PDB file of C-alpha atoms in Angstrom:
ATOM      1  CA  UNK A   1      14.372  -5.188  -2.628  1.00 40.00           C
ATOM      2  CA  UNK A   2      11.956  -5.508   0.412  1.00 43.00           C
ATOM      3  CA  UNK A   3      11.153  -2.270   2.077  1.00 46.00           C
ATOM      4  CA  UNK A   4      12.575   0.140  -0.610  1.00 45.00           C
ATOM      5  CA  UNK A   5      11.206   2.452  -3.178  1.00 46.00           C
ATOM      6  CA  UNK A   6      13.331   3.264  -6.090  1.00 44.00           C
ATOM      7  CA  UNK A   7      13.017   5.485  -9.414  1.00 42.00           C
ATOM      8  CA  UNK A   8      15.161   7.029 -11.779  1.00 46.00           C
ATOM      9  CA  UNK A   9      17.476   9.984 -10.274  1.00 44.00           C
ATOM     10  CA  UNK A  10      18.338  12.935 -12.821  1.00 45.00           C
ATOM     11  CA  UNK A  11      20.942  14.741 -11.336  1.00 46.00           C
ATOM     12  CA  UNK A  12      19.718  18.440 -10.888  1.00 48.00           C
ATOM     13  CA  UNK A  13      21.916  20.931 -13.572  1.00 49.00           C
ATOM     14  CA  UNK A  14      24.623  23.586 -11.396  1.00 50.00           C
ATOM     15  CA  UNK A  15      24.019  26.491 -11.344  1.00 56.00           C
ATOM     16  CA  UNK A  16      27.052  29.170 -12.393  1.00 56.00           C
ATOM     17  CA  UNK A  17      29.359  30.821  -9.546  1.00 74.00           C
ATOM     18  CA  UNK A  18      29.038  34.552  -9.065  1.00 86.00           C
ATOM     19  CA  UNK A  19      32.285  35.400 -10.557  1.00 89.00           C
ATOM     20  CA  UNK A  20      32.541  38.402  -7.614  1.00 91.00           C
ATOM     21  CA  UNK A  21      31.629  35.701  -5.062  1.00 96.00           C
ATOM     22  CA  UNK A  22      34.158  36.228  -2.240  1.00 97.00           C
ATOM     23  CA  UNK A  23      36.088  33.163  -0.744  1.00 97.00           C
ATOM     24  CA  UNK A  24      35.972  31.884   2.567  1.00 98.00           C
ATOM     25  CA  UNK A  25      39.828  31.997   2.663  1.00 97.00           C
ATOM     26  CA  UNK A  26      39.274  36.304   3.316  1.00 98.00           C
ATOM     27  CA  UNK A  27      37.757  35.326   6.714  1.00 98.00           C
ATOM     28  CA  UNK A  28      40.828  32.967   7.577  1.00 98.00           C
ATOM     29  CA  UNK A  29      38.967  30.024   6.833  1.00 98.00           C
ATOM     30  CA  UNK A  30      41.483  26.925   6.548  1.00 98.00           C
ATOM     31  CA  UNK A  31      39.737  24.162   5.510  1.00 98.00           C
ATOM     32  CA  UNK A  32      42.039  21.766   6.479  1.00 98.00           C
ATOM     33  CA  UNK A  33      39.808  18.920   8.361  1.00 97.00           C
ATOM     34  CA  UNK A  34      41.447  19.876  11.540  1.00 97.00           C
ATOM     35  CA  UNK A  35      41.543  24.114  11.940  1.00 98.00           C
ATOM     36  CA  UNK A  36      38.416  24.730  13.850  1.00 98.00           C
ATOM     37  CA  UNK A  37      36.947  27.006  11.187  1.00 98.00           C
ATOM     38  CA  UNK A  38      33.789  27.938  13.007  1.00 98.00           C
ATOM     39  CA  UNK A  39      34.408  31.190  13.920  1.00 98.00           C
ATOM     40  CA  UNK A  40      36.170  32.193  10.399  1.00 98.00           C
ATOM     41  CA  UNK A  41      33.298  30.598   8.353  1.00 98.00           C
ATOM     42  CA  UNK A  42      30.714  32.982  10.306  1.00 98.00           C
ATOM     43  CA  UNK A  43      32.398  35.589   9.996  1.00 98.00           C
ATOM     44  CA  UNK A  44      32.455  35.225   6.360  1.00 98.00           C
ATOM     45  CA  UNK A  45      28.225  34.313   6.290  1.00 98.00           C
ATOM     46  CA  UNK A  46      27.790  37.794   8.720  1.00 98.00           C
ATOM     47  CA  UNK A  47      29.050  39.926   6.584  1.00 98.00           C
ATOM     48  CA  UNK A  48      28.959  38.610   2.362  1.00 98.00           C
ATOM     49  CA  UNK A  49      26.085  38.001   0.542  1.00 97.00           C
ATOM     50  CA  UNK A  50      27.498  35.868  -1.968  1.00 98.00           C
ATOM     51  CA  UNK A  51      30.624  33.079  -0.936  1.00 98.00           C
ATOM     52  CA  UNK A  52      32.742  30.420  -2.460  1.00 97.00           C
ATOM     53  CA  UNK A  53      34.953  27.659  -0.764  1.00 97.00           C
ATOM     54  CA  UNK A  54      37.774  26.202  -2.419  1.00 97.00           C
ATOM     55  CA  UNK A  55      37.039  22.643  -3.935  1.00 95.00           C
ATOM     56  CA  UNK A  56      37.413  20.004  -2.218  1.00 95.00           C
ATOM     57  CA  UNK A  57      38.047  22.299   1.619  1.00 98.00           C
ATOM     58  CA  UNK A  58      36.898  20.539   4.775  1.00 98.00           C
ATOM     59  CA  UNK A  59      36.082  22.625   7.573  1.00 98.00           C
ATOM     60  CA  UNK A  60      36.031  21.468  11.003  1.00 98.00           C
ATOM     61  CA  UNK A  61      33.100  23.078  13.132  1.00 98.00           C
ATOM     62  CA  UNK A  62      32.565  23.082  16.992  1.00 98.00           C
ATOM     63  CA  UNK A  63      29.274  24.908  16.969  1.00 98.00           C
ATOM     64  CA  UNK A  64      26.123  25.634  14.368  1.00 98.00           C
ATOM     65  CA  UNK A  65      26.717  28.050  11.865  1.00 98.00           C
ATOM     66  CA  UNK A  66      23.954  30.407  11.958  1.00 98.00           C
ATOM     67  CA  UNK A  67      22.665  31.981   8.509  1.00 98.00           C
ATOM     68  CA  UNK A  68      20.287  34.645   9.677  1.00 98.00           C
ATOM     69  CA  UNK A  69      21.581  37.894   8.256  1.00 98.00           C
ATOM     70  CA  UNK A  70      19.206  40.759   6.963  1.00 97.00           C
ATOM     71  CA  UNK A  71      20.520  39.886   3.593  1.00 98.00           C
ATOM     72  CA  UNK A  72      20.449  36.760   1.099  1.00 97.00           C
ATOM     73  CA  UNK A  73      23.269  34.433   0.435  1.00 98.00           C
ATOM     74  CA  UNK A  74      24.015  32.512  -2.202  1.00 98.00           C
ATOM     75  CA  UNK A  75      27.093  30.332  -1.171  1.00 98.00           C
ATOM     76  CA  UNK A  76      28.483  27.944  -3.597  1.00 97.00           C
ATOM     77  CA  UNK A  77      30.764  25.202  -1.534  1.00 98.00           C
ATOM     78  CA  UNK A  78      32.538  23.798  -4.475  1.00 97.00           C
ATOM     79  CA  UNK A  79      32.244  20.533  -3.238  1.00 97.00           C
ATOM     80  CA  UNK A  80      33.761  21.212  -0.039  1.00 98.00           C
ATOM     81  CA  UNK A  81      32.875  18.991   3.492  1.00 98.00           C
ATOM     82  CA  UNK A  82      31.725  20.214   6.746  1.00 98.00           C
ATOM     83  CA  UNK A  83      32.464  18.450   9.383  1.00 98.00           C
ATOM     84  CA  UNK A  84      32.214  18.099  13.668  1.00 98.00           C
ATOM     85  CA  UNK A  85      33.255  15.443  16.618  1.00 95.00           C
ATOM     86  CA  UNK A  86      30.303  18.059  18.513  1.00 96.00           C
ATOM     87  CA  UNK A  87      27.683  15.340  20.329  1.00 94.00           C
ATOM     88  CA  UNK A  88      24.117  16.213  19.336  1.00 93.00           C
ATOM     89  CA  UNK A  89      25.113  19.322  17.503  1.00 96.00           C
ATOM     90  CA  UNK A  90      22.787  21.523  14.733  1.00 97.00           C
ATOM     91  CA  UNK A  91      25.777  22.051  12.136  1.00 98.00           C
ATOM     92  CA  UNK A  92      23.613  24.697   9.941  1.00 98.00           C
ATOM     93  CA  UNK A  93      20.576  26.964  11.185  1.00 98.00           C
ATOM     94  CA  UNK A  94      18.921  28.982   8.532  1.00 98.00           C
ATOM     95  CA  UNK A  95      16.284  31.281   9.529  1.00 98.00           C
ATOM     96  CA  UNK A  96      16.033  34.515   7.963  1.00 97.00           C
ATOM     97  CA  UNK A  97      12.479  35.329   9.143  1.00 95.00           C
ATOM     98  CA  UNK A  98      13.624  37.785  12.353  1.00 93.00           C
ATOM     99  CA  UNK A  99      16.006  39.894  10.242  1.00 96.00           C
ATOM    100  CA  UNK A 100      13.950  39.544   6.621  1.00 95.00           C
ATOM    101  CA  UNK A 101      16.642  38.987   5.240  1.00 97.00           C
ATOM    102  CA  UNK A 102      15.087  36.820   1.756  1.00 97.00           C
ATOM    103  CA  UNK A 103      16.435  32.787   0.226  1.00 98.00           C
ATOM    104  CA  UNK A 104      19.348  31.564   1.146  1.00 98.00           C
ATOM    105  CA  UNK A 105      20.742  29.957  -1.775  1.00 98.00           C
ATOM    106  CA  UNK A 106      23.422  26.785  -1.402  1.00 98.00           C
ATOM    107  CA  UNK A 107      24.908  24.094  -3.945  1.00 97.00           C
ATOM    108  CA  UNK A 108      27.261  21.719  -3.552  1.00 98.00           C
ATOM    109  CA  UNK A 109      27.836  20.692  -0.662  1.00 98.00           C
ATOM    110  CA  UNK A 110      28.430  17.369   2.089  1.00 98.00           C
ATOM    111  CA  UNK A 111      27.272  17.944   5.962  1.00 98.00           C
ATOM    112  CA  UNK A 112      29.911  15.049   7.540  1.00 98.00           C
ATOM    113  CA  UNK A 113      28.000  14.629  10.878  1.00 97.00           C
ATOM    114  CA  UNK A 114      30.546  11.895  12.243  1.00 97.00           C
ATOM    115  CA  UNK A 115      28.396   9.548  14.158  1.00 94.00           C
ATOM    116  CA  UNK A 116      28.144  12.896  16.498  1.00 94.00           C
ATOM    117  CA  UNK A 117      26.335  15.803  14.654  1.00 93.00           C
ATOM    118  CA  UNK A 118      22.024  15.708  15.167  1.00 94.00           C
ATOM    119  CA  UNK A 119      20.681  17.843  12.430  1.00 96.00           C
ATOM    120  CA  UNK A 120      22.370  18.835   9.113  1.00 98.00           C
ATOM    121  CA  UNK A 121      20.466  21.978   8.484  1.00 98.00           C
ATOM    122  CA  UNK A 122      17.637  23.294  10.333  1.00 98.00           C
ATOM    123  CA  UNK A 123      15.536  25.298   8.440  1.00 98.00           C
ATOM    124  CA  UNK A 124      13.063  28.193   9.118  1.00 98.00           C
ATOM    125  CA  UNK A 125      12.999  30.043   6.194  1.00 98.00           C
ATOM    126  CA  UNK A 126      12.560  30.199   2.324  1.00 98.00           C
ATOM    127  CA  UNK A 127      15.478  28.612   1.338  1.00 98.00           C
ATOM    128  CA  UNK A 128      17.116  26.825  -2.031  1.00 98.00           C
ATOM    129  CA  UNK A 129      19.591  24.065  -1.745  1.00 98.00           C
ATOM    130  CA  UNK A 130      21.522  22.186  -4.275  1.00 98.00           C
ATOM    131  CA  UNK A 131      23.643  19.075  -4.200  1.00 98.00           C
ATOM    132  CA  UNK A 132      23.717  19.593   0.060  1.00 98.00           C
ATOM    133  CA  UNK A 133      24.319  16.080   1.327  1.00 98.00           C
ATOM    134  CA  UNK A 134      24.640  14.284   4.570  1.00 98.00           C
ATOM    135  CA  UNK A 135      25.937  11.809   6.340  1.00 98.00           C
ATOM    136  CA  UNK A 136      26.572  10.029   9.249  1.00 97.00           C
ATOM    137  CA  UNK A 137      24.481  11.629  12.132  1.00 96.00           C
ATOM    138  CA  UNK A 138      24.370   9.975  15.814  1.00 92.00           C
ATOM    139  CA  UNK A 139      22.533  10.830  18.798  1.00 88.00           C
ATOM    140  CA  UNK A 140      23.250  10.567  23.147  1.00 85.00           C
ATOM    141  CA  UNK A 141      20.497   9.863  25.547  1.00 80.00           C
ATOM    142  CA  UNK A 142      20.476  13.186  26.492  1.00 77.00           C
ATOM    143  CA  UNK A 143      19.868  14.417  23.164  1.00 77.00           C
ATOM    144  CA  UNK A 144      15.734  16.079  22.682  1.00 76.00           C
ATOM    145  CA  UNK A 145      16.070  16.237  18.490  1.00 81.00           C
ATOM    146  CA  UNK A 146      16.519  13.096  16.000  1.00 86.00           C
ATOM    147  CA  UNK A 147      19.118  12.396  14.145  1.00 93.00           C
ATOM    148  CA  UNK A 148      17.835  14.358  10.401  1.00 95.00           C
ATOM    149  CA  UNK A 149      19.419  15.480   7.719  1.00 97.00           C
ATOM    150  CA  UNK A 150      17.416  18.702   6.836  1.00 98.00           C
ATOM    151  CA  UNK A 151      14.356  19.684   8.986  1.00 97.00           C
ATOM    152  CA  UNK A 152      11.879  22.111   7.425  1.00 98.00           C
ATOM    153  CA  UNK A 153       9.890  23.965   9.860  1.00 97.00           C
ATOM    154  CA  UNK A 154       7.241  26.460   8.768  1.00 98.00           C
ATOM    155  CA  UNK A 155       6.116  28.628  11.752  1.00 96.00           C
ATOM    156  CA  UNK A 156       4.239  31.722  11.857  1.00 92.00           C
ATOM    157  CA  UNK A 157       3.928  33.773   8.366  1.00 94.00           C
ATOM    158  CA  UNK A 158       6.271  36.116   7.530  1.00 95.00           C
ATOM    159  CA  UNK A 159       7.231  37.289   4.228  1.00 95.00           C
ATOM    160  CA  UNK A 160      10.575  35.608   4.154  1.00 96.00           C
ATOM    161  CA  UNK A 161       8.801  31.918   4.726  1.00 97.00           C
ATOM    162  CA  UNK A 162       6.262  32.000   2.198  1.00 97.00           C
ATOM    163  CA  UNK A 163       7.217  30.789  -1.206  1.00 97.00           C
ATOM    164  CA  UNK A 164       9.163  27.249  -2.576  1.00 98.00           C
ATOM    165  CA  UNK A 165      11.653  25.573  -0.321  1.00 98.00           C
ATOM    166  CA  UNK A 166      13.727  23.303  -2.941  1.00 98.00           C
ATOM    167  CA  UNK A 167      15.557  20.570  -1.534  1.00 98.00           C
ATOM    168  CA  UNK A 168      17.059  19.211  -5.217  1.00 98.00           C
ATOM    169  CA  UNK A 169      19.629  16.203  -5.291  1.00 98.00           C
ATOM    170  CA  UNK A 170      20.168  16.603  -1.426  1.00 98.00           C
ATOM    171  CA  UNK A 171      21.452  12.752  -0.543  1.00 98.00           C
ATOM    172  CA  UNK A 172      21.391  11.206   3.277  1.00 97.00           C
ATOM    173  CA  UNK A 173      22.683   8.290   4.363  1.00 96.00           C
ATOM    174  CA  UNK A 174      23.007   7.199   7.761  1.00 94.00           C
ATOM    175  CA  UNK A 175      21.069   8.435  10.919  1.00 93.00           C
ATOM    176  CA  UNK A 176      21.063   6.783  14.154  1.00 89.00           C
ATOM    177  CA  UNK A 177      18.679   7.213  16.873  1.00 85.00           C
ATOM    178  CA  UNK A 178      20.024   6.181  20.516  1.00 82.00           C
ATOM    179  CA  UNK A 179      19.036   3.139  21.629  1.00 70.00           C
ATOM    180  CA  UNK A 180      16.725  -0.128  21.398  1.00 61.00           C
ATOM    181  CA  UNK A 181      13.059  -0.323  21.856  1.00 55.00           C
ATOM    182  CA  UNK A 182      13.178  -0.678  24.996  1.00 48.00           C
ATOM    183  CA  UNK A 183      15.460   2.606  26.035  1.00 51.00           C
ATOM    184  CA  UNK A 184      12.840   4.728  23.204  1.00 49.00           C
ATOM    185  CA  UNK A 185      11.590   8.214  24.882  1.00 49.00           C
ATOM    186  CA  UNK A 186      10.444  11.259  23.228  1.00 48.00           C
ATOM    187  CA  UNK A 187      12.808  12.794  21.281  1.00 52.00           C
ATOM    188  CA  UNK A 188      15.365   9.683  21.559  1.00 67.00           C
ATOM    189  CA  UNK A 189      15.477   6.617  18.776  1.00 72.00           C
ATOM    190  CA  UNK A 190      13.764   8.828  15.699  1.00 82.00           C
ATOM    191  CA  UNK A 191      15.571   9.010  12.634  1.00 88.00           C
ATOM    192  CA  UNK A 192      14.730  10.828   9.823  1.00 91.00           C
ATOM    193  CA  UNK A 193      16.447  11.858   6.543  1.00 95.00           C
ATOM    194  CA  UNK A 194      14.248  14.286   5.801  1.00 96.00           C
ATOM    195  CA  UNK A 195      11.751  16.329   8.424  1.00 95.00           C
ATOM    196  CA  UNK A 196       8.966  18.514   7.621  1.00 97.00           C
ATOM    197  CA  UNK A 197       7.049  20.379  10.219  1.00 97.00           C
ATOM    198  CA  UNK A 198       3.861  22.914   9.701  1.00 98.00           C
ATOM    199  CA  UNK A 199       3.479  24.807  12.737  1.00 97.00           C
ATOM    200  CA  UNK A 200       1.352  26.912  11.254  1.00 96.00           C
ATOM    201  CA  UNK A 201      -0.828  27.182   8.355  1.00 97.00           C
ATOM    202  CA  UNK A 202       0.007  29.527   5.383  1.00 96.00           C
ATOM    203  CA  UNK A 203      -1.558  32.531   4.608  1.00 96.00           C
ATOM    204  CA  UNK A 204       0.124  32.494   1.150  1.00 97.00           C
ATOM    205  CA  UNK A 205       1.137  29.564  -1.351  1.00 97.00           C
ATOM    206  CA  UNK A 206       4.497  27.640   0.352  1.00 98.00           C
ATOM    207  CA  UNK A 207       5.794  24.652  -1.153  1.00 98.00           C
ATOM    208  CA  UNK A 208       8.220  22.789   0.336  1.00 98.00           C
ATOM    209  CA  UNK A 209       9.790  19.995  -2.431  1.00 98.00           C
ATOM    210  CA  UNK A 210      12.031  17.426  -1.931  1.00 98.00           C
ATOM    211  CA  UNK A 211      13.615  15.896  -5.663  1.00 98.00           C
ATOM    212  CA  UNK A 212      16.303  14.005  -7.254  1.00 98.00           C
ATOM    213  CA  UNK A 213      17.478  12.141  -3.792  1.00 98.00           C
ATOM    214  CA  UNK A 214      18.574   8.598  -2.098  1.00 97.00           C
ATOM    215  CA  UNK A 215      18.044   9.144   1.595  1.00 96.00           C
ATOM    216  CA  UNK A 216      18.705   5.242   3.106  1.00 93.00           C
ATOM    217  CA  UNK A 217      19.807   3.789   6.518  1.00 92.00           C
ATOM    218  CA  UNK A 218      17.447   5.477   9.117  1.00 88.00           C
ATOM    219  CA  UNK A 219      18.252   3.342  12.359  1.00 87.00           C
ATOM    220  CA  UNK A 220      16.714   3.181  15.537  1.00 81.00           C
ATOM    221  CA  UNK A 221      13.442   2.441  17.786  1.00 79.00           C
ATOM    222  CA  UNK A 222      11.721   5.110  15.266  1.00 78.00           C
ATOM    223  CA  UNK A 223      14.141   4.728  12.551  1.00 80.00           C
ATOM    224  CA  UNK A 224      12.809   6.001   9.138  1.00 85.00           C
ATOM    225  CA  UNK A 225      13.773   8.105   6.282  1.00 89.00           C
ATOM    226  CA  UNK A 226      11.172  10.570   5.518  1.00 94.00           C
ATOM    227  CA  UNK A 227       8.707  12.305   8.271  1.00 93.00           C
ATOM    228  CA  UNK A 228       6.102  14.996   7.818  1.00 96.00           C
ATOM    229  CA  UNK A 229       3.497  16.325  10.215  1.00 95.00           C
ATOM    230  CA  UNK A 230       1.133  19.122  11.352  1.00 96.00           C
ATOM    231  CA  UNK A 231       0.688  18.622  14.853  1.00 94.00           C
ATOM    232  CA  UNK A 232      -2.332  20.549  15.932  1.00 93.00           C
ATOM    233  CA  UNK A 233      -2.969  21.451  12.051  1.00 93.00           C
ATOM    234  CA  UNK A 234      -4.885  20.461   9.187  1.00 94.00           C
ATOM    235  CA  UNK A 235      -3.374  21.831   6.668  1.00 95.00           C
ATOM    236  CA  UNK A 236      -5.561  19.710   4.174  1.00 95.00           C
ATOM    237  CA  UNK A 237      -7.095  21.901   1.124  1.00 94.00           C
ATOM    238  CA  UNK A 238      -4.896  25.187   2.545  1.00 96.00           C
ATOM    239  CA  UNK A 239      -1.853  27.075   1.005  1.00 97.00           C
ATOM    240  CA  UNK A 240       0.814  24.327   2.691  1.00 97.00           C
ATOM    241  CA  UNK A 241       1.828  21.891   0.024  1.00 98.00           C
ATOM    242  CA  UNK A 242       4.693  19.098   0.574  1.00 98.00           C
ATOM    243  CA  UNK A 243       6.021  17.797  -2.882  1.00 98.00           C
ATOM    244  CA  UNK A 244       8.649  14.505  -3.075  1.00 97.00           C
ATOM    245  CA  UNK A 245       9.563  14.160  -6.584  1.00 98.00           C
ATOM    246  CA  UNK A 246      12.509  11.097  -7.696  1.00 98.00           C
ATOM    247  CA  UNK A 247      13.203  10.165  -4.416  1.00 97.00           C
ATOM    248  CA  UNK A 248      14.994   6.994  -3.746  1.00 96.00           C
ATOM    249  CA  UNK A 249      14.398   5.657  -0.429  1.00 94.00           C
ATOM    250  CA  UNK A 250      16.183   2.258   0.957  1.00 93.00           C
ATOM    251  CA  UNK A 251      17.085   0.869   4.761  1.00 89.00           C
ATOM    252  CA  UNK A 252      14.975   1.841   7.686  1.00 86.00           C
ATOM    253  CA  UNK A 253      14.111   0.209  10.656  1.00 82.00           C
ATOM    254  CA  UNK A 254      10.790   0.749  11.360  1.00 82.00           C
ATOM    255  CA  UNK A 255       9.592   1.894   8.558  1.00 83.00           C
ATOM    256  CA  UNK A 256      10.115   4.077   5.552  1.00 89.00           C
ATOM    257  CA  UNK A 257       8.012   7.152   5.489  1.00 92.00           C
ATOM    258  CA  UNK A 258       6.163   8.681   8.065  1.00 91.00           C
ATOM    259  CA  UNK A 259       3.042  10.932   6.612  1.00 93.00           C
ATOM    260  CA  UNK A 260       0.797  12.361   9.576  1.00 93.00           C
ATOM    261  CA  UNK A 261      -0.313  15.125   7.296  1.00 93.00           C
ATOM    262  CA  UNK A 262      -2.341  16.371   4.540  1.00 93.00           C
ATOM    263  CA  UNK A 263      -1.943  17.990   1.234  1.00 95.00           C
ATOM    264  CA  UNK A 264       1.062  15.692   0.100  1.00 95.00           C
ATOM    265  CA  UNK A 265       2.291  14.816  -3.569  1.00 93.00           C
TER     266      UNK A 265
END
């Protein structure tokens, strides 16, 4: 097929639920698809360590969820959806750098951005995710991010950044930018599935890997699937190391991957 890259995809192994894991549900999470469970599902991530959702729950959000406790989390979803009508929204922000609060651990779970939603999961700190898919994000004129499943951003070390970042199995498909060539400005018409920024370079071995994946259809002036930088860095023969390992990559407009950086496998 012209302008793909396909391999074999081995489908990464779950990983057991805490059997003390508490349930959203205790936090009056609904999980109907049209309860606005924002406020119940933060509720729940301010004050557990370790959550479950029922299988196959879809909560409706109206604004990000913020994971950025003093404390880790390990939150198995059960395959449950999130999901928003929110225009250019961030539906998950994990950054536990401020509070050191260690990994946050997820599995199992699909980020419905509904043509609306701009970023899946932003992500700031050390962090392990399973089985976290995404779909369908959009983007206004007005909007200053691309549409992207998961951005990585290392910035400034801390003790809570340094270390792997495991993106394993973590599908995209779909991301729009706004517009046509002609109506492309900074920030507006980018797509990409996956997003890896190094602010900074490492004082200490980080590794951020991306394995097992299909991320496809990344439309737009700058539509593509897979971006990486270091603007203002060479991180070239330093700690920062970016791994993609069995990833599947198909439909892009402009092109496929996007590699303005150094120290890549």
């Amino acid at each position: 097929e012209t302008g793909s890259i396909t391999v074999t995809v081995t489908p990464p192994d779950k990983t057991p639920t805490d059997p003390n894991a508490v349930n959203f549900s205790k936090y009056g999470a609904v999980g109907d698809g049209k309860t606005d469970d924002t406020k119940a599902l933060q509720a729940a991530l301010n004050a557990e360590g370790s959550l479950v959702a029922n299988a196959g729950a879809i909560f409706k959000i109206n604004s990000t969820l913020n994971i950025t406790q003093g404390f880790e989390h390990t939150i198995d979803w059960s395959g449950a959806t999130i999901i928003t009508d929110v225009a250019n929204l961030t539906m998950i922000n994990i950054n536990k750098k401020t509070s050191n609060g260690g990994t946050t651990t997820m599995q199992d779970l699909l980020l419905d951005a509904n043509n609306k939603g701009t970023i899946g999961l932003a992500v700031y700190s050390r962090t392990v995710l399973t089985n976290v898919d995404g779909k369908d994000y959009g983007q206004t004129a007005t909007a200053n991010i691309s549409p992207t499943h998961i951005m990585a951003r290392f910035e400034g070390n801390d003790s809570d950044a340094h270390g792997d970042w495991i993106f394993d199995g973590c599908d995209a498909d779909g991301l729009t930018g706004y517009g046509t060539e002609c109506d492309y400005l900074d920030g507006v018409g980018a797509a990409n599935a996956y997003l890896v920024y190094w602010m900074t370079v490492p004082t200490i071995a980080t590794t951020i890997t991306f394995k097992n994946a299909t991320v496809k259809n990344g439309y737009g002036p700058d539509g593509q699937n897979v971006g990486v930088f270091s603007p203002g860095q060479n991180v070239s023969n330093t700690p920062a190391l970016t791994v993609f390992d069995n990833i599947t990559s198909s439909g892009f407009e402009r092109r496929s991957w996007k590699l303005f950086c150094g120290n890549l496998i």
